[in-house]
mmCIF file of C-alpha atoms and ligand atoms in Angstrom:
data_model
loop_
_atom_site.group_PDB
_atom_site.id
_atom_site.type_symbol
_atom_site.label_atom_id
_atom_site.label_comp_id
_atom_site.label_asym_id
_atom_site.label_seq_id
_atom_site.Cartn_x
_atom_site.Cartn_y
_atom_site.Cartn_z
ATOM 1 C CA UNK A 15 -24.757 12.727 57.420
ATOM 2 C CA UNK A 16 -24.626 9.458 59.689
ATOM 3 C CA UNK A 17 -25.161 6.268 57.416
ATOM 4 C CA UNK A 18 -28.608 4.108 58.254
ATOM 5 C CA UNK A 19 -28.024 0.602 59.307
ATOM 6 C CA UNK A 20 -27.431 -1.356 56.298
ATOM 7 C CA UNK A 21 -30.929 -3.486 56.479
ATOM 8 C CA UNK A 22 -32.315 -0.105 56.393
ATOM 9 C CA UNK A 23 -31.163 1.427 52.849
ATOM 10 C CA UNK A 24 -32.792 0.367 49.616
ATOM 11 C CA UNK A 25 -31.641 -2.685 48.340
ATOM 12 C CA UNK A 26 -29.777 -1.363 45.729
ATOM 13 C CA UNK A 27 -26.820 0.431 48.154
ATOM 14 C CA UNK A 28 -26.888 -2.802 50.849
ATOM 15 C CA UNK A 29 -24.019 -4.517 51.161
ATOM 16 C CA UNK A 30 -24.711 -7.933 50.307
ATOM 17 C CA UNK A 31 -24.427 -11.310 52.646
ATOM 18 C CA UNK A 32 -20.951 -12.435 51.367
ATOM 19 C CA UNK A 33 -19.755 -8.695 52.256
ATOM 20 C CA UNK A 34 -21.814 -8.918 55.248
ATOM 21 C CA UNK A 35 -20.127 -12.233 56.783
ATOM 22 C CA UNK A 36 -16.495 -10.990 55.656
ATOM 23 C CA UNK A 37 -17.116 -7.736 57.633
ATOM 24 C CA UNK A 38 -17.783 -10.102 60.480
ATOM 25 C CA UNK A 39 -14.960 -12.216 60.400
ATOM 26 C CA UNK A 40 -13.033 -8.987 60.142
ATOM 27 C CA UNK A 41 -14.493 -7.952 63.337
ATOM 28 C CA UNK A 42 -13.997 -11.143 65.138
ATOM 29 C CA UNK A 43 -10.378 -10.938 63.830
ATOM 30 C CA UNK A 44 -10.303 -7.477 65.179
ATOM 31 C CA UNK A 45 -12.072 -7.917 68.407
ATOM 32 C CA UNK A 46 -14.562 -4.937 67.671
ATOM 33 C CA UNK A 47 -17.465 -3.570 65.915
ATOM 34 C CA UNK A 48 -16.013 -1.722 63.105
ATOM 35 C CA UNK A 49 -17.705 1.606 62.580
ATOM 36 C CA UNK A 50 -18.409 2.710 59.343
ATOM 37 C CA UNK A 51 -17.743 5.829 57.701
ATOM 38 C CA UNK A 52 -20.575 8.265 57.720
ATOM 39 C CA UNK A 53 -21.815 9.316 53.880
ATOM 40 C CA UNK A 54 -21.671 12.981 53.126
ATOM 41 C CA UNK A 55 -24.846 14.009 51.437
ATOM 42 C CA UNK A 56 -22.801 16.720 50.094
ATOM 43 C CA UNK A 57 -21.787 14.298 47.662
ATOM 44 C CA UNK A 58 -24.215 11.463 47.030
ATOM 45 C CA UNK A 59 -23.177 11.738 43.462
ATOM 46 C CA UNK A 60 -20.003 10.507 43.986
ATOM 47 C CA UNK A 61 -19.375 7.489 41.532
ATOM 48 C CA UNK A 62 -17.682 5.445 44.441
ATOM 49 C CA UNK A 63 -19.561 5.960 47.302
ATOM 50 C CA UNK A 64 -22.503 8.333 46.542
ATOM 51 C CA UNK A 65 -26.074 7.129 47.188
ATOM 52 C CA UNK A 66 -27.761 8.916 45.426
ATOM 53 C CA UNK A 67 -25.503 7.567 41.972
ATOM 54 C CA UNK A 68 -27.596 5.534 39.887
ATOM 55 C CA UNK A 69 -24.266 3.728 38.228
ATOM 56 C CA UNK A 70 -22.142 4.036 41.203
ATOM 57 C CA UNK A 71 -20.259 1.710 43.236
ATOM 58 C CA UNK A 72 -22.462 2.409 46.238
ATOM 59 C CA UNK A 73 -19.358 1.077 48.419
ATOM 60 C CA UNK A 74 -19.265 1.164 51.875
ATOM 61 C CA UNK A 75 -16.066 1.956 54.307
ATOM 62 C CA UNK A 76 -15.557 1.177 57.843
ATOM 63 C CA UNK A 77 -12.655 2.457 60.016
ATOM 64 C CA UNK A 78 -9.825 -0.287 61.353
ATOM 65 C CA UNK A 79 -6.840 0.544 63.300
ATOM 66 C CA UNK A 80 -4.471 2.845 61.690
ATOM 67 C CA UNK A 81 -6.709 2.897 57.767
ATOM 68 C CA UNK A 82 -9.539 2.011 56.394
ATOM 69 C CA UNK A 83 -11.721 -1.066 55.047
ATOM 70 C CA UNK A 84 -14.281 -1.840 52.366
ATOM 71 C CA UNK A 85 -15.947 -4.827 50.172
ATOM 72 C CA UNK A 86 -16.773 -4.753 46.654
ATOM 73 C CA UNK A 87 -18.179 -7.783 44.362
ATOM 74 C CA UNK A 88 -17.888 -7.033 41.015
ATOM 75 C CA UNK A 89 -21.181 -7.704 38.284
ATOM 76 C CA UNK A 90 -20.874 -8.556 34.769
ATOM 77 C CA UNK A 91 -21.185 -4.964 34.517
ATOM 78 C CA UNK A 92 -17.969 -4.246 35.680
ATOM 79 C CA UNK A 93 -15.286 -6.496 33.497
ATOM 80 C CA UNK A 94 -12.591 -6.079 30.866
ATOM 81 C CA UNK A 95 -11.944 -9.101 29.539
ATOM 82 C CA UNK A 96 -14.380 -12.514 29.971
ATOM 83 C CA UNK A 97 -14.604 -12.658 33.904
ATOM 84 C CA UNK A 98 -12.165 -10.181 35.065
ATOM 85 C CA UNK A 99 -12.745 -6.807 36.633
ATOM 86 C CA UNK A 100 -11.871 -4.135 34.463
ATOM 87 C CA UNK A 101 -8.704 -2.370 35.864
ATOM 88 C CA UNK A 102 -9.907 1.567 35.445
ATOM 89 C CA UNK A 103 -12.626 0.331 38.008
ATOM 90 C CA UNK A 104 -10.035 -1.257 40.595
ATOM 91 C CA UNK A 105 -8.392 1.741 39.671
ATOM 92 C CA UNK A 106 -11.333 3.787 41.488
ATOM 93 C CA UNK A 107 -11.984 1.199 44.310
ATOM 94 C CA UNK A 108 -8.124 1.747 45.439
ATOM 95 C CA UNK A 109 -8.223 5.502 44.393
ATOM 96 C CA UNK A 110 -11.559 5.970 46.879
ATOM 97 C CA UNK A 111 -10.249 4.052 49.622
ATOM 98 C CA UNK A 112 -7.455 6.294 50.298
ATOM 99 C CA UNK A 113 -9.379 9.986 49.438
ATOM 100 C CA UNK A 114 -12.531 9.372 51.478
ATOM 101 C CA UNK A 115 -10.349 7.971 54.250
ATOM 102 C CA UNK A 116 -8.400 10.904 54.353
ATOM 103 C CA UNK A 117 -11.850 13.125 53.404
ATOM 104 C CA UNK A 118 -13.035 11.489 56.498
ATOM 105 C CA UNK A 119 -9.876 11.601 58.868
ATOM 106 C CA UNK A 120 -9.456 15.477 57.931
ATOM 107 C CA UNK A 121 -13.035 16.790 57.060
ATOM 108 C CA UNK A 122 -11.684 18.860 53.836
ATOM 109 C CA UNK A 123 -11.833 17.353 51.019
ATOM 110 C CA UNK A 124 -8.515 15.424 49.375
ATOM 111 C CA UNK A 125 -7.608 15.395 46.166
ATOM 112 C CA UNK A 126 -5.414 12.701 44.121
ATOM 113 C CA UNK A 127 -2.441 14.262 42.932
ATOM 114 C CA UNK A 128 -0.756 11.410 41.899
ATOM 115 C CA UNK A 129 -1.490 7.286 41.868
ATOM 116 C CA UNK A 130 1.266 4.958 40.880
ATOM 117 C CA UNK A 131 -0.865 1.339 40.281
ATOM 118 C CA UNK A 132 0.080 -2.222 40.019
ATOM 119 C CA UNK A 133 -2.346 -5.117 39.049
ATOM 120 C CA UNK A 134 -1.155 -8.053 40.185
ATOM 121 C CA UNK A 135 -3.624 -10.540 39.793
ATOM 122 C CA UNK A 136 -6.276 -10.693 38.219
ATOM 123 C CA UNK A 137 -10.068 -10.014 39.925
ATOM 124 C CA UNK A 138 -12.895 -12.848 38.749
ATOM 125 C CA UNK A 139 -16.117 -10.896 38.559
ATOM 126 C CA UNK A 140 -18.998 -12.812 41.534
ATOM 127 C CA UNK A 141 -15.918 -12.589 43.889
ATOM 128 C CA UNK A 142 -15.871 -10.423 46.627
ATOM 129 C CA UNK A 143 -12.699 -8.222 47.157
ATOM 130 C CA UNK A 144 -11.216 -7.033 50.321
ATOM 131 C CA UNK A 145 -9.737 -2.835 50.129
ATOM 132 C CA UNK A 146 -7.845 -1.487 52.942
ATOM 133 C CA UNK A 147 -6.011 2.008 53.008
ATOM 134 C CA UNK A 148 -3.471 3.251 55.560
ATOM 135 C CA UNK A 149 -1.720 6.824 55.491
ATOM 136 C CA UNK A 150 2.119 6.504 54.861
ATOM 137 C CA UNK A 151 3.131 9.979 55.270
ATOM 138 C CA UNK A 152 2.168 14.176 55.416
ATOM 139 C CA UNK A 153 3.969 17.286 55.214
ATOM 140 C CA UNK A 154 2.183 20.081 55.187
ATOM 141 C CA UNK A 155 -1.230 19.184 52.870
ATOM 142 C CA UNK A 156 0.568 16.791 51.040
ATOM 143 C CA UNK A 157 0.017 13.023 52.327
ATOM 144 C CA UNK A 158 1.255 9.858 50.990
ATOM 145 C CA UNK A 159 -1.373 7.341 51.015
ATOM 146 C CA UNK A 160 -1.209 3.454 50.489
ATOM 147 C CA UNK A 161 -4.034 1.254 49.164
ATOM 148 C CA UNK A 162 -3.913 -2.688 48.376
ATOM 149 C CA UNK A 163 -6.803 -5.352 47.651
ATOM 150 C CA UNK A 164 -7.005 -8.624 48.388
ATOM 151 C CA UNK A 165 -8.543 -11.557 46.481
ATOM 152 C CA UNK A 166 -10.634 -14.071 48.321
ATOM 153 C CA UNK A 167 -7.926 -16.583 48.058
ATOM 154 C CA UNK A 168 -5.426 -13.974 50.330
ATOM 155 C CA UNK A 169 -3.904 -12.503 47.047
ATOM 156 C CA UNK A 170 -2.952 -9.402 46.638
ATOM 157 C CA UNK A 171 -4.894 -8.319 42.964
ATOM 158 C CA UNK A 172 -3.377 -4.873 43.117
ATOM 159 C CA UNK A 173 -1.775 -2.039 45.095
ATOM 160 C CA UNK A 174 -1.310 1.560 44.572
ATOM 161 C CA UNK A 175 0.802 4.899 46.520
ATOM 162 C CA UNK A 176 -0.817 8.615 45.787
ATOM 163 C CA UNK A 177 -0.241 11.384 46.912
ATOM 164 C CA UNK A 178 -3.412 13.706 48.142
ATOM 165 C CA UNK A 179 -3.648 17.694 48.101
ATOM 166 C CA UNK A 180 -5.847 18.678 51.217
ATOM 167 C CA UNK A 181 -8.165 21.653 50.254
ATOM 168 C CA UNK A 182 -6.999 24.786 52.486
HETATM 169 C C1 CO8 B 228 -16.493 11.652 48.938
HETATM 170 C C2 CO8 B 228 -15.534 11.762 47.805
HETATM 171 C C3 CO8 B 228 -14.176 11.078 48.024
HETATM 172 C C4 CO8 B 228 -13.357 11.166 46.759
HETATM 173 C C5 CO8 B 228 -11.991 10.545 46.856
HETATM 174 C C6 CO8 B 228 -11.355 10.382 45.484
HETATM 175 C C7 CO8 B 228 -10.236 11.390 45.268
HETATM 176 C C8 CO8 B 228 -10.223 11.877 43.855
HETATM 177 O O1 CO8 B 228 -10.342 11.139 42.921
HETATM 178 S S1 CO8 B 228 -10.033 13.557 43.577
HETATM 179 C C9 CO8 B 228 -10.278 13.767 41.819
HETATM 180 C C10 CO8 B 228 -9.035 13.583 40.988
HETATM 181 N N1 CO8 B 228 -7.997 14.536 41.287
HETATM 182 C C11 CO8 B 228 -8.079 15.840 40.904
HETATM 183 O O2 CO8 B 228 -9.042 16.268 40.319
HETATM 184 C C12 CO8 B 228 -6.918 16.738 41.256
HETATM 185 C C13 CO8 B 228 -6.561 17.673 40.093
HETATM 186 N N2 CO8 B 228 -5.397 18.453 40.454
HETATM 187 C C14 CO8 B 228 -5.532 19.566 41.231
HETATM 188 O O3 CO8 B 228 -6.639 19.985 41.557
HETATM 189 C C15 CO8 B 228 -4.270 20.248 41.648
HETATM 190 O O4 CO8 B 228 -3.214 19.898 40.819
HETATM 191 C C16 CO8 B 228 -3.882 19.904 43.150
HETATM 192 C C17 CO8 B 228 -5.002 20.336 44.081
HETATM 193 C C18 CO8 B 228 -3.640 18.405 43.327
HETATM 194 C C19 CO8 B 228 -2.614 20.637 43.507
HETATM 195 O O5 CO8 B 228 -2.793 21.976 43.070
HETATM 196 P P1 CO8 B 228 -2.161 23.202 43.838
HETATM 197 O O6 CO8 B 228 -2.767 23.315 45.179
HETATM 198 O O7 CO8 B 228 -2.256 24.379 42.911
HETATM 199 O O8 CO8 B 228 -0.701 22.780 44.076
HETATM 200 P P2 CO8 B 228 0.536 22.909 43.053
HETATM 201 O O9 CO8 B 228 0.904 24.365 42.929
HETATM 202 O O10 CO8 B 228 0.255 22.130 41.779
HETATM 203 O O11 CO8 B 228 1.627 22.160 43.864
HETATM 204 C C20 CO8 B 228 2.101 22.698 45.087
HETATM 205 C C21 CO8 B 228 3.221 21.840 45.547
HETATM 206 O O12 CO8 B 228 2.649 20.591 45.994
HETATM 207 C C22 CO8 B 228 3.556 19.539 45.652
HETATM 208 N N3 CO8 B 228 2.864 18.600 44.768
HETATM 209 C C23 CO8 B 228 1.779 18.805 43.985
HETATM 210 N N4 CO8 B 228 1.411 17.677 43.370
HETATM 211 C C24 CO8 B 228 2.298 16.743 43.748
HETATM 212 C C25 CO8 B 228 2.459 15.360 43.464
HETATM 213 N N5 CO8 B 228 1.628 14.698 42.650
HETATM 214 N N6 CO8 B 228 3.473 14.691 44.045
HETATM 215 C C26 CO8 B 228 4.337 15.329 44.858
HETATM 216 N N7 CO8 B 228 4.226 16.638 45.172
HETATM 217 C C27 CO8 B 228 3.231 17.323 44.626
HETATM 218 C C28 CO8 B 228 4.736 20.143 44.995
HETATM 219 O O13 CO8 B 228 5.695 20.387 45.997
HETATM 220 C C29 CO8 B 228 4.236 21.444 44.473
HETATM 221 O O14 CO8 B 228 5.247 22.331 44.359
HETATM 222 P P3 CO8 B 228 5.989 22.465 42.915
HETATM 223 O O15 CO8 B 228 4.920 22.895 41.963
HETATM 224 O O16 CO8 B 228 7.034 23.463 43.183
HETATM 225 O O17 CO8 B 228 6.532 21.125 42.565
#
């Protein structure tokens, strides 16, 4: 279940150097190694984070105080318009951040209920993005979840609430 260090894995699912140098700078920031999430083999096909996805995201999330942190650089692959990320895909990066956090936090799986979106810049594909998640709020198996990323330049591109079902 544990993740292999990141020189480890095929090419294909490393994170690359810019991703590699922001996740330092995040750690010097936060005065720690961040840990990062361990993959569930139980679902490598997952289109956001499964390995074993041949057109997946492959992303890769580490645990900061209070959430939870990933990278992405978007390819040609991945746009709408000329040079901008398609939205249904930062749609996915901000609906994974908060399920497999919460996956993770809880061990059961959560499901997305509800996501209420706003794009509010746009995301140049070659950049690399910044995703953080935090929990807002729970009663019983229902928790509010926020989720926000963050343009090289410190803007925010987009941010998104949902509300998660925890399996029983
Ligand atoms: C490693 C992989 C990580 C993946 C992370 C990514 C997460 C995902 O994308 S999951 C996939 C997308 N989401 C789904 O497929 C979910 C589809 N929907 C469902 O399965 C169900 O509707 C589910 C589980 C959310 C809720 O179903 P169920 O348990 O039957 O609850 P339900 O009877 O509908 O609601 C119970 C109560 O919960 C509350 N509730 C349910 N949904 C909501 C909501 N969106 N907002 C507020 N309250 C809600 C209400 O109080 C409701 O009571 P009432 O019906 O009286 O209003």
């Amino acid at each position: 279940m544990e993740s292999i260090q990141n020189n480890m894995l095929p090419q294909h699912l490393q994170m690359n150097e810019t991703e590699r140098k922001l996740l330092a700078e995040e750690e010097k920031k936060y005065g720690t190694k961040l840990m990062e999430m361990p993959k569930d083999q139980k679902y490598g096909m997952c289109f956001a984070c499964g390995e074993e996805n041949p057109v997946g995201l492959h992303l890769h999330f580490f645990w900061i105080p209070n959430g939870v942190m990933a990278f992405f650089t978007p390819k040609p692959e991945h746009q709408s318009y000329n040079g901008r990320m398609h939205g249904g895909l930062i749609t996915v990066l901000l609906d994974e951040i908060m399920g497999n956090y919460l996956f993770k936090k809880e061990g059961v799986p959560a499901y997305t209920a509800r996501i209420d979106l706003r794009f509010r810049t746009p995301v140049q594909i070659g950049t690399t993005i910044r995703c953080e998640g935090h929990e807002v709020k729970r009663k019983g198996r229902l928790v509010v979840m926020e989720g926000v990323i963050i343009n090289p330049d410190g803007t925010v591109a987009a941010e998104a609430t949902s509300t998660l079902m925890l399996e029983k």
